[in-house]
Coordinates of C-alpha atoms in Angstrom, one line a residue:
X1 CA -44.8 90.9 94.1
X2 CA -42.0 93.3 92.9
X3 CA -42.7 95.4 95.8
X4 CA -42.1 92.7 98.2
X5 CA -38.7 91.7 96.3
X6 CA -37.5 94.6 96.4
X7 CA -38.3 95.5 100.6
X8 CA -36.9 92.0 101.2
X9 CA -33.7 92.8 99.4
X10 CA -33.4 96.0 100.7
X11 CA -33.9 94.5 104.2
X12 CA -31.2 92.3 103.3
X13 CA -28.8 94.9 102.0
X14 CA -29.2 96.9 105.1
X15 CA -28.4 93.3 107.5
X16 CA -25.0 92.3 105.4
X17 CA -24.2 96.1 105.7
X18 CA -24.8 96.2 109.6
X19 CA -22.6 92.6 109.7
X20 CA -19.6 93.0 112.0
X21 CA -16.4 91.8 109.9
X22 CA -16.0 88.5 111.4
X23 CA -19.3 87.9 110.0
X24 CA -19.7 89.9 106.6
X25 CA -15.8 88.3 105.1
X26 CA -17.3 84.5 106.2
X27 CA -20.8 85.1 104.4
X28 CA -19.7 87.2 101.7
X29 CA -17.7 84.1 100.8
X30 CA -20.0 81.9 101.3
X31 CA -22.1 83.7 98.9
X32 CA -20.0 83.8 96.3
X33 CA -18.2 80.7 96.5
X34 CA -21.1 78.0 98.0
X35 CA -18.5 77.1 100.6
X36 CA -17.0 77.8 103.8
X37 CA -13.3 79.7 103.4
X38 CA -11.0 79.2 105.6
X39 CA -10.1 83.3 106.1
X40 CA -7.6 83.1 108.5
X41 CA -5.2 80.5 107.0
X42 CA -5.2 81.2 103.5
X43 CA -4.8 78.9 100.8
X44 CA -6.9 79.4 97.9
X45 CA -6.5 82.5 95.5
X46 CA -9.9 83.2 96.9
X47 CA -9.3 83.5 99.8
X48 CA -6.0 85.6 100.2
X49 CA -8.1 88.0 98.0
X50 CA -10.4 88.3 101.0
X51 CA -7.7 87.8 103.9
X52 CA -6.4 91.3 101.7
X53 CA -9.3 93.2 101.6
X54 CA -9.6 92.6 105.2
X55 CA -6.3 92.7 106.5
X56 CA -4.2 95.1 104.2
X57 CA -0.8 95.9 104.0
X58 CA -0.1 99.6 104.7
X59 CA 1.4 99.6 101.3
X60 CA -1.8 98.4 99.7
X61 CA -3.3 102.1 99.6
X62 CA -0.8 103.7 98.0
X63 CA -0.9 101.3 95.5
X64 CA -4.7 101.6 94.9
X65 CA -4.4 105.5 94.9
X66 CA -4.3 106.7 91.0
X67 CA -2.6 109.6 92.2
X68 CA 0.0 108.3 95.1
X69 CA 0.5 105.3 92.8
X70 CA 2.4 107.4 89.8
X71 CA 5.8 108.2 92.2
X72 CA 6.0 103.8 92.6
X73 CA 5.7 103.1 88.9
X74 CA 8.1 106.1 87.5
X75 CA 10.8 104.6 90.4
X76 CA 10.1 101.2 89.6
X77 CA 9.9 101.0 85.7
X78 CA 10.2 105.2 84.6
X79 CA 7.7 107.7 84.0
X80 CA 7.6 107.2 80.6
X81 CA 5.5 104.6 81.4
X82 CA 2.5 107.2 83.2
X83 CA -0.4 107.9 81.3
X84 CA 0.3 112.2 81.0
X85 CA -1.6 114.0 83.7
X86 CA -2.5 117.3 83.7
X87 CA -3.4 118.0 87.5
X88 CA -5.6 116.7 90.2
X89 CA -7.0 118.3 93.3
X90 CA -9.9 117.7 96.2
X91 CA -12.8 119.4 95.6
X92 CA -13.8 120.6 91.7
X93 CA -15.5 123.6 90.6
X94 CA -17.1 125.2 86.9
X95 CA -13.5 126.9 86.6
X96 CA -12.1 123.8 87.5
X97 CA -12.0 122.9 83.7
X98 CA -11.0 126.1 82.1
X99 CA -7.6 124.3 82.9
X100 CA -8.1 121.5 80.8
X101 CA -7.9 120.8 77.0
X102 CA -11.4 120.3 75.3
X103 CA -10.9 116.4 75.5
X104 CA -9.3 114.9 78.8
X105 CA -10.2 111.7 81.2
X106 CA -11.3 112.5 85.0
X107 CA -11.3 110.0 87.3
X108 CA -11.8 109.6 91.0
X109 CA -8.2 108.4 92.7
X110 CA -9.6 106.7 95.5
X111 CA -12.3 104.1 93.7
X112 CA -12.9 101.8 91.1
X113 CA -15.0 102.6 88.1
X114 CA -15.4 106.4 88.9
X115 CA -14.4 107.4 85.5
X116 CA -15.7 110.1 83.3
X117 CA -14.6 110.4 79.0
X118 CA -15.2 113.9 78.4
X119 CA -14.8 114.3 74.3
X120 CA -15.6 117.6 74.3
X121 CA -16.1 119.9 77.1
X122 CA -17.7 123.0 75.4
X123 CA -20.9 120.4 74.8
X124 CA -20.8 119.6 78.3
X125 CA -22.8 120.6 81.4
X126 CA -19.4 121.5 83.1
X127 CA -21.7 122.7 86.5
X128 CA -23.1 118.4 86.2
X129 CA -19.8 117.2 85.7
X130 CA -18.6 119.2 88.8
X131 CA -21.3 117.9 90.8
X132 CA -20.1 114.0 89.4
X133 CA -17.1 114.7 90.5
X134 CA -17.3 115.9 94.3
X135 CA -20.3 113.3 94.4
X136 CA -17.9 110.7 94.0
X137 CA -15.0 112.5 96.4
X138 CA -18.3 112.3 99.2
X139 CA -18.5 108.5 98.5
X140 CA -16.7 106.0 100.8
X141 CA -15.5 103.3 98.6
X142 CA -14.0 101.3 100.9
X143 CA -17.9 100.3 102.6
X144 CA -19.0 98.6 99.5
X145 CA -17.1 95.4 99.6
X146 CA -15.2 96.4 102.2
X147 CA -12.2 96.6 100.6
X148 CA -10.3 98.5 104.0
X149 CA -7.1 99.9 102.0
X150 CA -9.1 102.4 100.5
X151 CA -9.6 103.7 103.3
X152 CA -6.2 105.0 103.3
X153 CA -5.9 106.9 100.4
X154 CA -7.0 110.8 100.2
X155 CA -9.3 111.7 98.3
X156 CA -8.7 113.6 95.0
X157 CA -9.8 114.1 91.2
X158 CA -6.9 113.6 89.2
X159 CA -7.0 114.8 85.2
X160 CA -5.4 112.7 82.5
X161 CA -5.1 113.3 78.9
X162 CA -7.8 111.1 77.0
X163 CA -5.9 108.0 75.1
X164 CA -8.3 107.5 72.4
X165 CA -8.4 105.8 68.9
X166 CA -9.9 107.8 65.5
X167 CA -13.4 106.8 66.2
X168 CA -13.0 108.3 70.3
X169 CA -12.7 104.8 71.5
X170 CA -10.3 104.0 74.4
X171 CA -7.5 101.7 74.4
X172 CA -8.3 98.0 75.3
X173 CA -6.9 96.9 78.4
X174 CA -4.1 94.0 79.4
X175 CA -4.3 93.6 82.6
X176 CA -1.3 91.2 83.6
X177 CA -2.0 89.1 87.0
X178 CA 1.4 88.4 88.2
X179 CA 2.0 85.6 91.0
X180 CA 5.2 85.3 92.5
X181 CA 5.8 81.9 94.4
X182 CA 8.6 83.0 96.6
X183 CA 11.0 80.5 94.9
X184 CA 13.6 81.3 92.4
X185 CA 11.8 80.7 89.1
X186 CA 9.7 83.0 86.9
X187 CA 6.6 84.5 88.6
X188 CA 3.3 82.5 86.5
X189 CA 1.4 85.2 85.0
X190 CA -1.4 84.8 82.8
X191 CA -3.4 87.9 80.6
X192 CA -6.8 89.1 80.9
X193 CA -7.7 90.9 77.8
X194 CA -10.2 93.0 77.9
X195 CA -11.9 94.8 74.6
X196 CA -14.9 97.4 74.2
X197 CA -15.3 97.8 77.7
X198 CA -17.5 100.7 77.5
X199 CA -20.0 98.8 74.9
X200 CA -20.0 94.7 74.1
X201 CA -17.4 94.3 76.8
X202 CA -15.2 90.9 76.6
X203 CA -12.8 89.3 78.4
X204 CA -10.0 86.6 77.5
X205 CA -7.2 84.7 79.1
X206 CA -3.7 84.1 78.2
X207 CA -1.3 82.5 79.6
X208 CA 2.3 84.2 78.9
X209 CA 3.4 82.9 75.9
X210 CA 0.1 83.8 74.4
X211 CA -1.9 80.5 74.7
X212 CA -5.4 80.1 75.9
X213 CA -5.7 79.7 79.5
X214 CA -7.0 76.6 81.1
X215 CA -9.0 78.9 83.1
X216 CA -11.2 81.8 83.1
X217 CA -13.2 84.1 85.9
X218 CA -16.9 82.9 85.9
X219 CA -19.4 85.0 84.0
X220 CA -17.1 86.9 82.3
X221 CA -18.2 86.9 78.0
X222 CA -15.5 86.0 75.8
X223 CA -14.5 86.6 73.1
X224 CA -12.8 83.4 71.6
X225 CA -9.8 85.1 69.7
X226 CA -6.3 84.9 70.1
X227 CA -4.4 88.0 71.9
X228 CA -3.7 90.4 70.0
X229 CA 0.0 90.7 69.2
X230 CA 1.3 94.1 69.5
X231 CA 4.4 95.1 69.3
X232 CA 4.2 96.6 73.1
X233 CA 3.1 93.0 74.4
X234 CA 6.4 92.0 75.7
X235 CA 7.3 95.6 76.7
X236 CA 4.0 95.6 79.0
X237 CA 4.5 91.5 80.6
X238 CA 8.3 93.2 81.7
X239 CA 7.4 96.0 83.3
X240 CA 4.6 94.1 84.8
X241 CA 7.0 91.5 86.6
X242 CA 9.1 94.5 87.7
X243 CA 6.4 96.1 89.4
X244 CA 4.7 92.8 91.3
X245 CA 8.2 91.7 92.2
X246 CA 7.9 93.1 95.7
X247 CA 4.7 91.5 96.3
X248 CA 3.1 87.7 96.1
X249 CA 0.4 88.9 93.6
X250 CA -0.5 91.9 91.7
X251 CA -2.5 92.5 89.2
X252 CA -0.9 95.6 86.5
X253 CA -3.1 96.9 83.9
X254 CA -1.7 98.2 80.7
X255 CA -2.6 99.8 77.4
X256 CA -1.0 100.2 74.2
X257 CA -1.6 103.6 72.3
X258 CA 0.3 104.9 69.3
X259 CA 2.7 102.6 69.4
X260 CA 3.8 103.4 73.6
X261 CA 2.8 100.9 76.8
X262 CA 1.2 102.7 79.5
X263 CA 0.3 101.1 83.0
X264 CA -3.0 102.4 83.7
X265 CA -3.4 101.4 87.3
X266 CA -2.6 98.4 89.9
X267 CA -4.8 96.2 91.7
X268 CA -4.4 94.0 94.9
X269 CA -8.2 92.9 95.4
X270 CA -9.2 91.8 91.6
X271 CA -13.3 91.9 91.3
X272 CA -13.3 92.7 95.5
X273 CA -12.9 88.6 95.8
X274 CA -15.6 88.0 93.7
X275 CA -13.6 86.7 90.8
X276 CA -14.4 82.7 91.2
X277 CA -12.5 80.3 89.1
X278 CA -13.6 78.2 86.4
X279 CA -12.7 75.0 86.7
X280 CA -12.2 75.5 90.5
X281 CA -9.3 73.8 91.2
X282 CA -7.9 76.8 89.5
X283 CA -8.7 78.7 92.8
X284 CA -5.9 76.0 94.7
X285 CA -3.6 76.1 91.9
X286 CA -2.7 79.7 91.7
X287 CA -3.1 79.8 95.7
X288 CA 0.0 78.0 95.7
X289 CA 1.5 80.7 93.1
X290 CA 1.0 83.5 96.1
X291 CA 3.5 84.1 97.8
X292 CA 2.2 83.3 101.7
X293 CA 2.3 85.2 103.7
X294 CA 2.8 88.7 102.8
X295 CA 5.4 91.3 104.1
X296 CA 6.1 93.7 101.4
X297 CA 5.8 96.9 102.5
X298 CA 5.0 96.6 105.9
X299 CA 5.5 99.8 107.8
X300 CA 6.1 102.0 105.3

């Protein structure tokens, strides 16, 4: 019986991945959502999510590329704000690390979730971690959800210097999802708080004075405590605003380390689209939040 699971899922995988895109966005949703979007006239959050991934803005890919990405944040709020890096390149050898310090972060620039904590690299297999490495420059991100501004950015390994706590735990992450309605007002923002993401991993929303959210993404395990509230919070929702400004949504994650903010990366496609509301009507409400329809950065 397993055996036949598993052929008839792998027989599935290999239909969606054969799906021309005006099928694969429609089902995909469908999927996800148990309804039919409507993918060409946006309304939902949902569905500009997916009218993104499919129909990106040139500036998207820069903005997704960890590398590329580092010149828009130090214009737009300073580099003080940059998480140190100590180089990155295209293709990474043994010798590669005889560069590095004995602790450091490497990353893919081009992905999601490509991420490697090295703690100490004379107790690593530095000829493995290569191979990790140019394994994930080989890999074509941009097929899995189809996600088609990744397809823009080059690819590259990029270094950083490791922000860890006492014990060798990393930083939890604020990520800050930032709508701007295209009206004069405040952009609505609320905060998804995200703790041991590497073990018991969960996730909480705020809105922006700190109160619980009305809302959370489905599935997601919370936590049930109150944000945390370090000194840096404000620091991190400005800067956040300062760098969605240009755009209808954008999602900024942040950490706070030793007593500094530091924008870890930016996201336009949240969860590839398959972040679904709870309650629903969430999905509507901050649809009308997004700014629709986009033009920031088109043609650059």
């Amino acid at each position: 019986m397993v055996s036949v699971v598993a052929r008839i899922k792998k027989i599935r995988r290999a239909i969606v991945k054969k799906m021309p895109d005006p099928v694969y966005y429609p089902y995909r949703y469908f999927q996800i959502y148990g309804r039919v979007g409507n993918l060409a006239q946006p309304k939902r959050y949902s569905e500009k999510i997916f009218y993104r991934m499919r129909h990106p803005l040139p500036i998207f890919g820069m903005l997704a590329d960890k590398v590329a990405v580092r010149d828009y944040i130090a214009e737009a709020v300073g580099e003080q704000y940059l998480v140190p890096a100590f180089f990155s390149c295209g293709q990474v050898t043994r010798e590669t690390f005889d560069a590095l310090p004995d602790t450091f972060v490497m990353k893919a620039n081009h992905s999601a979730g490509q991420t490697r904590i090295v703690l100490d690299k004379k107790s690593e297999d530095l000829d493995a971690l290569a191979r990790i490495a140019n394994g994930w420059l080989k890999s074509d991100f941009s097929i899995r959800q189809r996600e088609k501004h990744y397809q823009q950015i080059p690819r590259k390994i990029i270094f950083e210097e490791a922000l860890l706590g006492a014990t060798g735990e990393p930083p939890d992450d604020y990520k800050f999802n930032v709508f701007n309605s295209g009206g004069t007002g405040d952009p609505f923002v609320f905060v998804q708080y995200v703790h041991d993401r590497f073990k018991d991993m969960t996730q909480d929303f705020y809105l922006a004075d700190g109160s619980p959210a009305p809302f959370s993404f489905r599935g997601l395990k919370p936590s049930g405590k109150p944000l945390p509230q370090v000194h840096g919070l404000d620091e991190m929702m400005h800067i956040s605003k300062k760098l969605a400004e240009p755009f209808g949504f954008l999602r900024v994650d942040c950490y706070y380390h030793a007593g500094r903010v530091y924008v870890g990366e930016l996201t336009v496609t949240p969860g590839a689209g398959m972040y679904a509301l709870s309650p629903p009507h969430w999905d509507e409400m901050l649809g009308d939040r997004f700014r629709w329809p986009e033009t920031a950065g088109r043609g650059r």
